[in-house]
Coordinates of C-alpha atoms and ligand atoms in Angstrom, one line a residue:
M1471 CA -7.7 18.2 -12.9
I1472 CA -8.0 14.3 -13.0
D1473 CA -5.0 13.2 -11.1
L1474 CA -4.1 9.7 -12.0
R1475 CA -0.6 9.7 -10.5
S1476 CA -1.7 7.7 -7.5
D1477 CA -4.8 7.0 -5.1
T1478 CA -2.9 9.0 -2.6
M1479 CA -4.2 12.1 -4.5
T1480 CA -7.7 12.0 -3.0
R1481 CA -8.8 15.0 -1.1
P1482 CA -11.0 14.8 1.9
T1483 CA -15.0 15.3 1.1
A1484 CA -17.1 17.9 3.0
E1485 CA -18.8 15.1 5.2
M1486 CA -15.1 13.8 6.1
R1487 CA -14.0 17.3 7.0
D1488 CA -17.1 17.8 8.9
V1489 CA -16.4 14.8 11.2
M1490 CA -12.7 15.8 11.5
H1491 CA -14.2 19.3 12.5
D1492 CA -16.2 17.7 15.2
A1493 CA -13.9 15.1 16.6
A1494 CA -13.6 14.6 20.1
V1495 CA -9.7 14.7 21.1
G1496 CA -7.3 14.2 24.1
D1497 CA -3.6 13.4 24.3
D1498 CA -2.9 10.2 22.4
V1499 CA 0.6 9.7 23.8
Y1500 CA -1.5 9.5 27.1
G1501 CA -3.9 7.0 25.2
E1502 CA -6.7 9.6 26.0
D1503 CA -7.6 10.6 22.6
P1504 CA -11.2 9.0 22.2
T1505 CA -11.3 9.4 18.4
V1506 CA -7.8 7.5 18.1
N1507 CA -9.0 4.8 20.6
A1508 CA -12.1 4.4 18.5
L1509 CA -10.2 4.3 15.0
E1510 CA -7.7 1.9 16.6
A1511 CA -10.4 -0.4 17.9
Y1512 CA -12.6 -0.3 14.8
A1513 CA -9.6 -1.0 12.5
A1514 CA -8.3 -4.0 14.8
D1515 CA -12.0 -5.5 14.8
L1516 CA -12.2 -5.1 11.1
L1517 CA -9.1 -7.0 10.5
G1518 CA -9.9 -9.7 13.1
K1519 CA -6.7 -8.6 15.4
E1520 CA -6.7 -7.5 19.2
A1521 CA -5.3 -4.2 18.8
G1522 CA -4.4 -1.4 16.5
M1523 CA -2.0 1.6 16.4
F1524 CA -2.8 4.8 14.4
V1525 CA 0.4 6.2 12.8
S1526 CA 1.3 9.0 10.5
S1527 CA 1.9 6.9 7.4
G1528 CA 2.4 3.4 5.9
T1529 CA 5.9 3.6 6.2
Q1530 CA 6.1 4.4 9.7
S1531 CA 3.3 1.6 10.2
N1532 CA 5.5 -0.9 8.4
L1533 CA 8.5 0.3 10.2
C1534 CA 7.0 0.0 13.6
G1535 CA 5.8 -3.6 12.6
I1536 CA 9.3 -4.7 11.6
L1537 CA 10.7 -3.3 14.7
A1538 CA 8.3 -5.0 17.0
H1539 CA 9.1 -8.3 15.5
C1540 CA 12.8 -8.0 14.6
Q1541 CA 16.0 -7.1 17.2
R1542 CA 19.2 -5.8 16.1
G1543 CA 21.0 -8.5 13.8
D1544 CA 17.7 -10.2 12.8
E1545 CA 16.5 -10.0 9.3
Y1546 CA 13.1 -9.9 7.6
L1547 CA 12.5 -11.7 4.1
V1548 CA 10.8 -9.7 1.9
G1549 CA 10.0 -9.2 -2.2
Q1550 CA 12.5 -7.3 -4.0
L1551 CA 10.0 -5.0 -5.5
A1552 CA 8.1 -4.9 -2.4
H1553 CA 7.2 -1.3 -0.7
T1554 CA 8.8 -2.5 2.8
Y1555 CA 12.3 -3.1 0.9
K1556 CA 12.3 -0.9 -2.1
W1557 CA 10.4 2.4 -1.1
E1558 CA 10.7 3.2 2.5
G1559 CA 14.3 4.3 2.4
G1560 CA 15.9 1.3 4.0
G1561 CA 14.3 2.3 7.4
A1562 CA 14.6 -0.9 9.0
A1563 CA 18.2 -1.1 8.3
V1564 CA 18.9 2.4 8.7
L1565 CA 17.1 2.8 12.0
G1566 CA 16.7 -0.7 13.2
S1567 CA 19.8 -2.6 12.4
V1568 CA 17.4 -5.0 10.7
Q1569 CA 18.7 -6.7 7.5
P1570 CA 16.4 -7.1 4.7
Q1571 CA 16.6 -10.2 2.7
P1572 CA 15.3 -9.5 -0.7
V1573 CA 13.8 -12.3 -2.5
E1574 CA 13.1 -12.0 -6.5
M1575 CA 9.3 -11.6 -7.2
Q1576 CA 7.4 -13.1 -10.3
A1577 CA 5.3 -11.2 -12.6
D1578 CA 2.0 -11.8 -10.6
G1579 CA 3.5 -10.5 -7.5
T1580 CA 4.3 -13.6 -5.7
M1581 CA 7.7 -15.1 -4.8
D1582 CA 8.8 -18.7 -5.9
L1583 CA 8.4 -20.2 -2.4
A1584 CA 11.3 -22.6 -2.9
V1585 CA 13.6 -19.7 -3.7
L1586 CA 12.2 -18.0 -0.5
A1587 CA 13.0 -21.0 1.5
S1588 CA 16.4 -21.1 0.2
Y1589 CA 17.2 -17.7 1.7
I1590 CA 15.9 -18.5 5.3
K1591 CA 19.2 -18.9 7.3
P1592 CA 19.6 -22.3 9.0
Q1593 CA 19.9 -21.6 12.9
P1594 CA 22.0 -22.1 14.9
S1595 CA 24.6 -21.0 12.4
L1596 CA 28.1 -21.0 14.0
N1597 CA 27.2 -17.5 14.4
H1598 CA 27.6 -16.8 10.8
F1599 CA 24.3 -15.7 9.7
A1600 CA 21.6 -12.8 10.6
H1601 CA 18.7 -14.6 12.4
S1602 CA 15.8 -14.8 9.9
K1603 CA 12.8 -13.7 12.1
L1604 CA 10.0 -12.4 9.9
L1605 CA 8.5 -12.8 6.3
A1606 CA 6.7 -9.7 5.0
L1607 CA 4.1 -9.8 2.2
E1608 CA 2.4 -7.2 0.2
N1609 CA -1.3 -7.2 -0.9
T1610 CA -2.3 -5.7 -3.4
H1611 CA 1.3 -5.6 -5.0
D1612 CA 1.0 -3.2 -8.0
G1613 CA -2.8 -3.6 -7.8
K1614 CA -2.4 -7.2 -8.0
V1615 CA -4.4 -9.5 -5.6
L1616 CA -2.3 -12.3 -4.1
P1617 CA -3.7 -15.7 -4.7
H1618 CA -5.3 -16.9 -1.6
G1619 CA -3.5 -20.5 -1.8
Y1620 CA -0.2 -18.8 -2.3
V1621 CA -0.6 -16.6 0.9
E1622 CA -1.4 -20.0 2.8
Q1623 CA 1.3 -21.9 1.4
A1624 CA 4.0 -18.8 2.3
Q1625 CA 2.4 -18.4 5.8
Q1626 CA 2.9 -22.4 6.3
L1627 CA 6.7 -22.0 5.2
A1628 CA 7.1 -19.1 7.5
R1629 CA 5.6 -21.1 10.4
T1630 CA 7.6 -24.1 9.7
H1631 CA 10.9 -22.1 10.1
G1632 CA 9.8 -20.2 13.0
L1633 CA 9.2 -16.9 11.0
A1634 CA 6.5 -14.2 12.1
L1635 CA 4.4 -12.7 9.5
H1636 CA 3.7 -9.1 8.6
L1637 CA 1.4 -7.9 5.8
D1638 CA 2.0 -4.7 4.1
G1639 CA -1.7 -4.1 3.3
A1640 CA -1.6 -0.6 2.2
R1641 CA -4.2 -1.7 -0.1
L1642 CA -5.7 -4.5 1.5
F1643 CA -9.2 -3.3 1.1
N1644 CA -8.7 -3.4 -2.8
A1645 CA -7.8 -7.0 -2.4
A1646 CA -10.6 -7.8 -0.2
V1647 CA -13.2 -6.1 -2.5
A1648 CA -11.7 -7.8 -5.5
D1649 CA -12.0 -11.1 -4.3
G1650 CA -15.4 -10.4 -2.5
V1651 CA -14.2 -11.6 1.0
A1652 CA -14.2 -9.8 4.3
P1653 CA -10.8 -7.9 5.2
R1654 CA -10.3 -10.1 8.0
A1655 CA -10.0 -13.0 5.4
I1656 CA -7.1 -11.1 3.9
A1657 CA -5.6 -10.3 7.1
A1658 CA -5.9 -13.8 8.4
G1659 CA -2.6 -15.7 9.5
F1660 CA -0.6 -12.5 9.8
D1661 CA 0.6 -11.5 13.1
T1662 CA 0.6 -7.8 12.1
V1663 CA -0.9 -5.9 9.1
S1664 CA -0.5 -2.6 8.1
I1665 CA -3.2 -0.7 6.2
C1666 CA -3.3 3.0 4.7
L1667 CA -6.1 5.3 5.2
S1668 CA -4.9 7.9 2.7
K1669 CA -5.0 5.9 -0.5
G1670 CA -8.2 4.7 -2.0
L1671 CA -10.1 5.2 1.1
G1672 CA -9.7 8.9 0.7
A1673 CA -8.3 10.0 4.3
P1674 CA -5.9 12.8 3.9
V1675 CA -3.4 11.2 6.5
G1676 CA -2.6 8.0 8.3
S1677 CA -2.4 4.5 8.7
V1678 CA -3.0 1.7 11.1
L1679 CA -0.8 -1.3 12.4
V1680 CA -3.0 -3.9 13.7
G1681 CA -2.0 -7.3 15.6
S1682 CA -1.9 -8.8 19.0
Q1683 CA -1.9 -6.7 22.1
D1684 CA 1.8 -7.5 22.7
L1685 CA 3.2 -6.8 19.2
V1686 CA 1.0 -3.4 19.2
H1687 CA 2.4 -2.4 22.5
A1688 CA 6.0 -3.2 21.2
A1689 CA 5.3 -1.5 18.2
R1690 CA 3.8 1.7 20.1
R1691 CA 7.3 2.3 22.0
W1692 CA 8.9 2.4 18.7
R1693 CA 6.2 4.9 17.1
K1694 CA 7.5 7.3 20.1
V1695 CA 11.2 6.4 19.4
L1696 CA 10.5 7.5 15.9
G1697 CA 8.8 10.6 16.6
G1698 CA 5.5 9.3 15.9
G1699 CA 3.6 10.0 19.0
M1700 CA 0.7 12.5 18.3
R1701 CA -1.3 14.3 20.5
Q1702 CA -4.8 15.7 19.6
A1703 CA -4.6 13.2 16.6
G1704 CA -8.4 12.7 16.8
V1705 CA -8.8 15.4 14.4
I1706 CA -7.0 13.2 11.5
A1707 CA -8.0 9.9 12.9
A1708 CA -11.7 11.2 12.4
G1709 CA -11.1 11.2 8.6
G1710 CA -9.6 7.6 9.0
L1711 CA -12.6 6.1 10.8
Y1712 CA -15.0 7.8 8.4
A1713 CA -13.1 6.2 5.6
L1714 CA -13.0 2.8 6.9
K1715 CA -17.0 3.2 7.7
H1716 CA -17.9 4.7 4.4
N1717 CA -15.2 4.3 1.7
I1718 CA -14.6 0.6 1.2
D1719 CA -17.2 -0.9 -0.7
R1720 CA -17.1 2.0 -3.5
L1721 CA -13.5 0.7 -4.2
A1722 CA -15.4 -1.5 -6.5
D1723 CA -16.2 1.5 -8.6
D1724 CA -12.5 2.1 -8.9
H1725 CA -11.8 -1.4 -10.2
R1726 CA -14.6 -1.2 -12.8
R1727 CA -13.4 2.4 -13.7
A1728 CA -9.7 1.1 -14.2
A1729 CA -10.9 -1.8 -16.3
E1730 CA -12.9 0.6 -18.5
L1731 CA -10.0 2.7 -18.6
A1732 CA -7.6 -0.1 -19.8
A1733 CA -10.4 -1.2 -22.4
G1734 CA -10.8 2.3 -23.8
L1735 CA -6.9 3.1 -24.1
A1736 CA -6.5 -0.3 -25.7
E1737 CA -8.4 0.9 -28.9
I1738 CA -5.9 4.0 -29.2
P1739 CA -3.0 3.4 -31.6
G1740 CA 0.3 3.6 -30.0
I1741 CA -0.9 2.6 -26.6
E1742 CA 0.0 -0.9 -25.2
I1743 CA -1.7 -2.0 -22.2
N1744 CA 0.7 -4.0 -20.0
G1745 CA -1.9 -4.9 -17.4
Q1746 CA -4.9 -4.0 -15.2
A1747 CA -5.5 -5.1 -11.8
T1748 CA -7.8 -3.5 -9.0
N1749 CA -7.4 0.1 -9.3
M1750 CA -4.2 0.5 -11.6
V1751 CA -3.5 0.3 -15.3
F1752 CA -0.1 -0.2 -16.5
L1753 CA 0.6 0.9 -20.2
T1754 CA 3.6 1.8 -22.6
I1755 CA 3.4 4.6 -25.2
G1756 CA 5.1 4.0 -28.5
E1757 CA 7.1 6.6 -30.2
P1758 CA 5.5 8.7 -32.8
T1759 CA 4.9 7.1 -36.1
R1760 CA 5.1 10.4 -37.9
G1761 CA 8.2 13.0 -37.7
S1762 CA 11.8 11.8 -36.7
S1763 CA 12.0 13.1 -33.2
A1764 CA 11.5 11.1 -30.1
R1765 CA 8.7 11.7 -27.9
D1766 CA 9.5 14.5 -25.3
W1767 CA 7.8 13.2 -22.1
A1768 CA 7.8 16.3 -20.2
G1769 CA 6.0 17.7 -23.2
F1770 CA 3.5 14.9 -23.4
R1771 CA 2.6 15.3 -19.8
Q1772 CA 2.1 19.0 -20.3
A1773 CA -0.3 18.5 -23.2
M1774 CA -2.1 15.8 -21.1
A1775 CA -2.3 18.5 -18.4
D1776 CA -3.4 21.2 -20.7
Q1777 CA -6.4 18.8 -21.1
G1778 CA -6.9 18.4 -17.5
V1779 CA -5.1 14.9 -16.8
Q1780 CA -2.2 14.8 -14.5
L1781 CA 0.3 11.9 -15.1
R1782 CA 3.5 10.6 -13.9
G1783 CA 6.1 9.0 -16.0
G1784 CA 6.5 8.0 -19.8
P1785 CA 7.0 5.9 -21.8
H1786 CA 5.7 3.5 -19.2
L1787 CA 2.9 4.8 -17.2
R1788 CA 0.8 3.7 -14.1
L1789 CA -2.9 5.3 -14.1
V1790 CA -4.4 4.8 -10.7
T1791 CA -8.3 5.3 -10.2
H1792 CA -9.7 6.7 -6.9
L1793 CA -12.4 8.3 -5.0
D1794 CA -11.8 11.5 -7.2
V1795 CA -11.9 9.9 -10.4
D1796 CA -15.5 9.4 -11.8
D1797 CA -17.3 7.9 -14.8
A1798 CA -17.1 11.2 -16.6
A1799 CA -13.4 11.7 -15.9
I1800 CA -12.8 8.1 -17.6
V1801 CA -14.2 9.2 -20.6
A1802 CA -12.1 12.4 -20.5
V1803 CA -9.1 10.6 -20.1
I1804 CA -9.6 8.5 -22.9
A1805 CA -10.3 11.5 -25.2
A1806 CA -7.1 13.4 -23.7
F1807 CA -4.8 10.2 -24.7
S1808 CA -6.5 10.1 -28.0
T1809 CA -6.1 13.7 -29.0
T1810 CA -2.4 14.0 -27.5
L1811 CA -1.2 10.8 -29.6
D1812 CA -3.0 11.8 -32.6
S1813 CA -1.5 15.4 -32.7
Ligands
LIG2482 C1 1.7 3.8 -0.3 C2 2.1 2.6 0.4 C3 2.7 2.1 1.6 C4 3.0 3.4 2.6 O1 3.3 4.7 2.0 P1 3.1 5.9 2.9 O2 3.3 7.0 1.6 O3 4.5 6.1 3.8 O4 1.8 6.1 3.6 C5 3.2 1.1 2.1 N1 2.9 0.2 1.4 C6 2.6 0.2 0.0 C7 2.4 -1.2 -0.8 C8 2.2 1.2 -0.3 O5 1.7 1.4 -1.7

Protein backbone atom coordinates (compact mmCIF):
# COMPACT_ATOMS: atom_id res chain seq x y z
CA MET A 1 0.00 0.00 0.00
CA ILE A 2 1.27 3.47 -0.92
CA ASP A 3 0.14 5.59 2.02
CA LEU A 4 0.00 9.29 1.18
CA ARG A 5 -2.06 10.40 4.18
CA SER A 6 0.94 11.62 6.14
CA ASP A 7 4.69 11.27 6.56
CA THR A 8 3.88 9.80 9.98
CA MET A 9 3.09 6.57 8.09
CA THR A 10 6.75 5.63 7.65
CA ARG A 11 7.79 2.27 9.10
CA PRO A 12 11.18 1.64 10.70
CA THR A 13 13.56 -0.03 8.26
CA ALA A 14 15.50 -3.20 9.01
CA GLU A 15 18.66 -1.17 9.75
CA MET A 16 16.76 1.11 12.11
CA ARG A 17 15.20 -1.88 13.89
CA ASP A 18 18.68 -3.37 14.27
CA VAL A 19 20.04 -0.34 16.13
CA MET A 20 16.88 -0.24 18.27
CA HIS A 21 17.34 -3.91 19.10
CA ASP A 22 20.95 -3.36 20.13
CA ALA A 23 20.46 -0.04 21.97
CA ALA A 24 22.18 0.41 25.33
CA VAL A 25 19.55 1.45 27.88
CA GLY A 26 19.13 2.71 31.44
CA ASP A 27 16.49 4.54 33.45
CA ASP A 28 15.97 7.86 31.69
CA VAL A 29 14.04 9.43 34.57
CA TYR A 30 17.35 9.07 36.46
CA GLY A 31 19.12 10.52 33.41
CA GLU A 32 20.87 7.16 32.96
CA ASP A 33 19.80 6.02 29.52
CA PRO A 34 22.94 6.39 27.37
CA THR A 35 21.03 6.24 24.09
CA VAL A 36 18.51 8.89 25.14
CA ASN A 37 21.40 11.06 26.37
CA ALA A 38 23.19 10.58 23.05
CA LEU A 39 20.08 11.50 21.08
CA GLU A 40 19.46 14.62 23.17
CA ALA A 41 23.06 15.78 22.80
CA TYR A 42 23.11 15.04 19.07
CA ALA A 43 19.85 16.92 18.42
CA ALA A 44 20.94 19.89 20.53
CA ASP A 45 24.22 20.15 18.63
CA LEU A 46 22.54 19.77 15.24
CA LEU A 47 20.21 22.65 16.10
CA GLY A 48 22.83 24.86 17.76
CA LYS A 49 21.33 24.72 21.27
CA GLU A 50 22.73 23.77 24.68
CA ALA A 51 20.45 20.91 25.64
CA GLY A 52 17.72 18.58 24.44
CA MET A 53 14.89 16.50 25.88
CA PHE A 54 13.45 13.37 24.28
CA VAL A 55 9.66 13.14 24.45
CA SER A 56 7.01 10.80 23.14
CA SER A 57 5.38 13.17 20.67
CA GLY A 58 5.52 16.58 19.05
CA THR A 59 2.42 17.60 20.95
CA GLN A 60 4.15 16.86 24.24
CA SER A 61 7.30 18.60 23.09
CA ASN A 62 5.45 21.79 22.16
CA LEU A 63 3.45 21.71 25.38
CA CYS A 64 6.55 21.25 27.55
CA GLY A 65 8.14 24.14 25.63
CA ILE A 66 5.18 26.45 26.13
CA LEU A 67 4.96 25.55 29.83
CA ALA A 68 8.68 26.20 30.26
CA HIS A 69 8.12 29.76 28.99
CA CYS A 70 4.69 30.62 30.35
CA GLN A 71 3.04 30.59 33.80
CA ARG A 72 -0.65 30.44 34.66
CA GLY A 73 -2.24 33.67 33.36
CA ASP A 74 0.37 34.22 30.65
CA GLU A 75 -0.32 33.91 26.95
CA TYR A 76 1.45 32.78 23.80
CA LEU A 77 0.83 34.30 20.38
CA VAL A 78 0.40 31.76 17.65
CA GLY A 79 -0.88 31.41 14.09
CA GLN A 80 -4.57 30.60 13.80
CA LEU A 81 -3.80 27.48 11.75
CA ALA A 82 -0.65 26.48 13.61
CA HIS A 83 -0.41 23.00 15.07
CA THR A 84 0.35 24.40 18.54
CA TYR A 85 -2.98 26.24 18.45
CA LYS A 86 -5.31 24.14 16.36
CA TRP A 87 -4.20 20.53 16.55
CA GLU A 88 -2.97 19.93 20.09
CA GLY A 89 -6.25 19.75 21.99
CA GLY A 90 -5.81 23.15 23.60
CA GLY A 91 -3.18 21.57 25.85
CA ALA A 92 -1.55 24.81 27.00
CA ALA A 93 -4.93 26.14 28.16
CA VAL A 94 -6.22 22.84 29.47
CA LEU A 95 -3.13 21.81 31.41
CA GLY A 96 -1.19 25.04 31.91
CA SER A 97 -3.83 27.78 32.22
CA VAL A 98 -1.89 29.51 29.46
CA GLN A 99 -4.07 31.47 27.04
CA PRO A 100 -3.38 31.17 23.34
CA GLN A 101 -3.74 34.37 21.31
CA PRO A 102 -4.39 33.14 17.77
CA VAL A 103 -3.31 35.42 14.94
CA GLU A 104 -4.69 35.35 11.38
CA MET A 105 -2.41 33.64 8.90
CA GLN A 106 -1.75 34.43 5.25
CA ALA A 107 -1.66 31.92 2.40
CA ASP A 108 2.13 31.56 2.64
CA GLY A 109 1.99 30.49 6.28
CA THR A 110 3.15 33.85 7.65
CA MET A 111 1.34 36.34 9.87
CA ASP A 112 1.08 40.04 9.05
CA LEU A 113 3.55 41.41 11.60
CA ALA A 114 1.56 44.62 12.16
CA VAL A 115 -1.48 42.50 12.99
CA LEU A 116 0.65 40.28 15.21
CA ALA A 117 2.02 43.35 17.02
CA SER A 118 -1.51 44.64 17.60
CA TYR A 119 -2.30 41.50 19.63
CA ILE A 120 0.62 41.89 22.02
CA LYS A 121 -0.88 43.15 25.28
CA PRO A 122 0.54 46.37 26.75
CA GLN A 123 2.16 45.86 30.15
CA PRO A 124 1.48 46.99 32.81
CA SER A 125 -2.18 46.78 31.99
CA LEU A 126 -4.13 47.75 35.12
CA ASN A 127 -4.41 43.98 35.57
CA HIS A 128 -6.76 43.63 32.60
CA PHE A 129 -4.70 41.50 30.29
CA ALA A 130 -3.01 38.16 30.19
CA HIS A 131 0.76 38.62 30.11
CA SER A 132 2.07 38.18 26.56
CA LYS A 133 5.14 35.98 27.03
CA LEU A 134 5.83 33.91 23.95
CA LEU A 135 5.61 33.90 20.17
CA ALA A 136 5.32 30.45 18.58
CA LEU A 137 6.10 29.96 14.88
CA GLU A 138 5.90 26.81 12.75
CA ASN A 139 8.36 25.81 10.01
CA THR A 140 7.42 24.22 7.71
CA HIS A 141 3.71 25.04 7.80
CA ASP A 142 1.61 22.87 5.46
CA GLY A 143 4.88 22.06 3.75
CA LYS A 144 5.71 25.72 3.20
CA VAL A 145 9.10 27.03 4.29
CA LEU A 146 8.91 30.35 6.14
CA PRO A 147 10.88 33.07 4.34
CA HIS A 148 14.11 33.76 6.23
CA GLY A 149 13.55 37.53 6.27
CA TYR A 150 10.09 37.06 7.75
CA VAL A 151 11.42 34.87 10.55
CA GLU A 152 14.07 37.49 11.40
CA GLN A 153 11.51 40.30 11.46
CA ALA A 154 9.12 38.28 13.61
CA GLN A 155 11.97 37.47 16.01
CA GLN A 156 12.93 41.14 16.18
CA LEU A 157 9.34 42.13 16.91
CA ALA A 158 9.12 39.51 19.66
CA ARG A 159 12.38 40.67 21.25
CA THR A 160 11.27 44.31 21.15
CA HIS A 161 8.24 43.34 23.20
CA GLY A 162 10.11 41.05 25.56
CA LEU A 163 8.58 37.86 24.16
CA ALA A 164 10.41 34.56 24.13
CA LEU A 165 10.41 32.50 20.92
CA HIS A 166 9.39 28.90 20.33
CA LEU A 167 9.59 27.10 17.00
CA ASP A 168 7.40 24.13 16.19
CA GLY A 169 9.87 22.54 13.82
CA ALA A 170 8.06 19.23 13.39
CA ARG A 171 9.33 19.37 9.80
CA LEU A 172 12.31 21.69 10.38
CA PHE A 173 14.62 19.41 8.41
CA ASN A 174 12.37 19.68 5.36
CA ALA A 175 12.81 23.46 5.60
CA ALA A 176 16.59 23.15 5.96
CA VAL A 177 16.90 20.78 3.00
CA ALA A 178 14.60 22.90 0.82
CA ASP A 179 16.56 26.06 1.62
CA GLY A 180 19.92 24.31 1.35
CA VAL A 181 20.97 25.49 4.81
CA ALA A 182 22.09 23.74 7.99
CA PRO A 183 19.31 22.78 10.44
CA ARG A 184 20.80 25.17 13.00
CA ALA A 185 20.18 28.06 10.60
CA ILE A 186 16.44 27.34 10.71
CA ALA A 187 16.59 27.01 14.52
CA ALA A 188 18.63 30.20 15.00
CA GLY A 189 17.08 32.94 17.11
CA PHE A 190 14.55 30.65 18.82
CA ASP A 191 14.78 29.93 22.55
CA THR A 192 13.18 26.51 22.19
CA VAL A 193 12.67 24.32 19.14
CA SER A 194 10.65 21.13 18.80
CA ILE A 195 11.48 18.58 16.11
CA CYS A 196 9.66 15.38 15.15
CA LEU A 197 11.57 12.17 14.56
CA SER A 198 8.51 10.21 13.49
CA LYS A 199 7.54 12.11 10.34
CA GLY A 200 9.69 12.20 7.21
CA LEU A 201 12.75 11.12 9.20
CA GLY A 202 11.16 7.71 9.57
CA ALA A 203 11.54 6.88 13.27
CA PRO A 204 8.55 5.12 14.84
CA VAL A 205 8.17 7.39 17.89
CA GLY A 206 9.41 10.60 19.37
CA SER A 207 10.30 14.25 19.31
CA VAL A 208 13.07 16.33 20.82
CA LEU A 209 12.74 19.73 22.45
CA VAL A 210 15.98 21.72 22.39
CA GLY A 211 16.97 25.01 24.01
CA SER A 212 19.10 26.46 26.79
CA GLN A 213 20.03 24.32 29.81
CA ASP A 214 17.61 26.32 31.96
CA LEU A 215 14.63 26.04 29.62
CA VAL A 216 15.15 22.34 29.00
CA HIS A 217 15.48 21.83 32.77
CA ALA A 218 12.12 23.55 33.28
CA ALA A 219 10.57 21.57 30.41
CA ARG A 220 11.86 18.31 31.90
CA ARG A 221 9.82 18.88 35.03
CA TRP A 222 6.70 19.44 32.92
CA ARG A 223 7.41 16.26 30.97
CA LYS A 224 7.34 14.35 34.28
CA VAL A 225 4.15 16.13 35.40
CA LEU A 226 2.52 15.18 32.08
CA GLY A 227 3.38 11.53 32.64
CA GLY A 228 6.03 11.64 29.94
CA GLY A 229 8.98 10.45 31.99
CA MET A 230 9.99 7.20 30.29
CA ARG A 231 12.36 4.58 31.66
CA GLN A 232 14.43 2.42 29.25
CA ALA A 233 13.47 4.77 26.42
CA GLY A 234 16.77 4.13 24.63
CA VAL A 235 15.02 1.43 22.62
CA ILE A 236 12.95 4.07 20.84
CA ALA A 237 15.51 6.87 21.08
CA ALA A 238 17.90 4.66 19.05
CA GLY A 239 15.50 4.84 16.11
CA GLY A 240 15.39 8.62 16.41
CA LEU A 241 19.17 8.94 16.57
CA TYR A 242 19.50 6.69 13.53
CA ALA A 243 16.95 8.88 11.73
CA LEU A 244 18.88 12.09 12.46
CA LYS A 245 22.12 10.53 11.27
CA HIS A 246 20.83 8.91 8.08
CA ASN A 247 17.54 10.36 6.91
CA ILE A 248 17.88 14.14 6.68
CA ASP A 249 19.57 14.62 3.30
CA ARG A 250 17.21 12.14 1.62
CA LEU A 251 14.26 14.48 2.34
CA ALA A 252 15.30 16.12 -0.94
CA ASP A 253 14.01 12.98 -2.69
CA ASP A 254 10.61 13.43 -1.03
CA HIS A 255 10.50 17.05 -2.24
CA ARG A 256 11.42 16.08 -5.79
CA ARG A 257 8.82 13.31 -5.79
CA ALA A 258 6.13 15.68 -4.48
CA ALA A 259 6.92 18.06 -7.35
CA GLU A 260 6.77 15.18 -9.86
CA LEU A 261 3.50 14.00 -8.36
CA ALA A 262 2.00 17.49 -8.64
CA ALA A 263 3.18 17.83 -12.24
CA GLY A 264 1.78 14.42 -13.19
CA LEU A 265 -1.56 14.96 -11.49
CA ALA A 266 -1.95 18.42 -13.04
CA GLU A 267 -2.26 16.69 -16.43
CA ILE A 268 -5.33 14.72 -15.35
CA PRO A 269 -8.72 16.30 -16.21
CA GLY A 270 -10.76 16.93 -13.05
CA ILE A 271 -7.74 17.56 -10.81
CA GLU A 272 -6.80 21.06 -9.75
CA ILE A 273 -3.45 21.42 -8.03
CA ASN A 274 -3.79 24.02 -5.27
CA GLY A 275 -0.18 24.01 -4.25
CA GLN A 276 2.98 21.99 -3.69
CA ALA A 277 5.74 22.73 -1.22
CA THR A 278 8.48 20.46 0.15
CA ASN A 279 6.85 17.04 0.64
CA MET A 280 3.21 18.05 0.33
CA VAL A 281 0.79 18.36 -2.57
CA PHE A 282 -2.64 19.95 -2.13
CA LEU A 283 -5.33 19.34 -4.72
CA THR A 284 -9.04 19.51 -5.37
CA ILE A 285 -10.99 16.93 -7.32
CA GLY A 286 -13.94 18.19 -9.33
CA GLU A 287 -17.33 16.53 -9.62
CA PRO A 288 -17.81 13.96 -12.42
CA THR A 289 -18.68 15.46 -15.78
CA ARG A 290 -20.70 12.35 -16.75
CA GLY A 291 -23.79 11.17 -14.88
CA SER A 292 -25.73 13.19 -12.37
CA SER A 293 -24.73 11.84 -8.98
CA ALA A 294 -22.22 13.67 -6.82
CA ARG A 295 -18.96 11.91 -6.11
CA ASP A 296 -19.01 9.55 -3.15
CA TRP A 297 -15.71 10.25 -1.38
CA ALA A 298 -15.63 7.06 0.65
CA GLY A 299 -16.17 5.20 -2.62
CA PHE A 300 -13.46 7.24 -4.32
CA ARG A 301 -10.96 6.49 -1.58
CA GLN A 302 -11.91 2.80 -1.73
CA ALA A 303 -11.38 2.73 -5.49
CA MET A 304 -7.93 4.27 -4.94
CA ALA A 305 -7.19 1.83 -2.10
CA ASP A 306 -8.14 -1.05 -4.41
CA GLN A 307 -5.29 0.18 -6.60
CA GLY A 308 -2.92 0.34 -3.65
CA VAL A 309 -3.15 4.05 -2.79
CA GLN A 310 -4.29 5.19 0.65
CA LEU A 311 -5.75 8.72 0.87
CA ARG A 312 -7.52 10.99 3.34
CA GLY A 313 -10.16 13.62 2.52
CA GLY A 314 -12.07 14.67 -0.58
CA PRO A 315 -12.75 16.76 -2.55
CA HIS A 316 -9.70 18.53 -1.07
CA LEU A 317 -6.75 16.20 -0.64
CA ARG A 318 -3.32 16.53 0.92
CA LEU A 319 -0.77 14.05 -0.43
CA VAL A 320 2.44 13.64 1.54
CA THR A 321 5.60 11.98 0.23
CA HIS A 322 8.01 10.21 2.58
CA LEU A 323 10.56 7.48 3.09
CA ASP A 324 8.20 4.71 2.02
CA VAL A 325 7.14 6.39 -1.26
CA ASP A 326 9.65 5.71 -4.04
CA ASP A 327 9.82 6.73 -7.70
CA ALA A 328 7.74 3.74 -8.83
CA ALA A 329 5.07 4.71 -6.29
CA ILE A 330 4.75 8.18 -7.84
CA VAL A 331 4.09 6.62 -11.25
CA ALA A 332 1.58 4.21 -9.70
CA VAL A 333 -0.26 6.98 -7.84
CA ILE A 334 -0.64 9.11 -10.97
CA ALA A 335 -1.94 6.06 -12.87
CA ALA A 336 -4.41 5.22 -10.09
CA PHE A 337 -5.85 8.76 -10.07
CA SER A 338 -6.11 8.70 -13.85
CA THR A 339 -7.94 5.35 -13.88
CA THR A 340 -10.28 6.23 -11.02
CA LEU A 341 -11.28 9.63 -12.37
CA ASP A 342 -11.78 8.20 -15.85
CA SER A 343 -14.18 5.48 -14.71
C1 LIG B 1 2.91 16.32 13.55
C2 LIG B 1 3.11 17.69 14.02
C3 LIG B 1 3.31 17.97 15.38
C4 LIG B 1 3.36 16.91 16.45
O1 LIG B 1 2.47 15.90 16.32
P1 LIG B 1 2.49 14.57 17.19
O2 LIG B 1 1.54 13.71 16.47
O3 LIG B 1 2.04 14.94 18.55
O4 LIG B 1 3.88 14.03 17.20
C5 LIG B 1 3.51 19.28 15.73
N1 LIG B 1 3.51 20.27 14.83
C6 LIG B 1 3.33 20.03 13.52
C7 LIG B 1 3.38 21.17 12.56
C8 LIG B 1 3.11 18.75 13.08
O5 LIG B 1 2.93 18.51 11.77
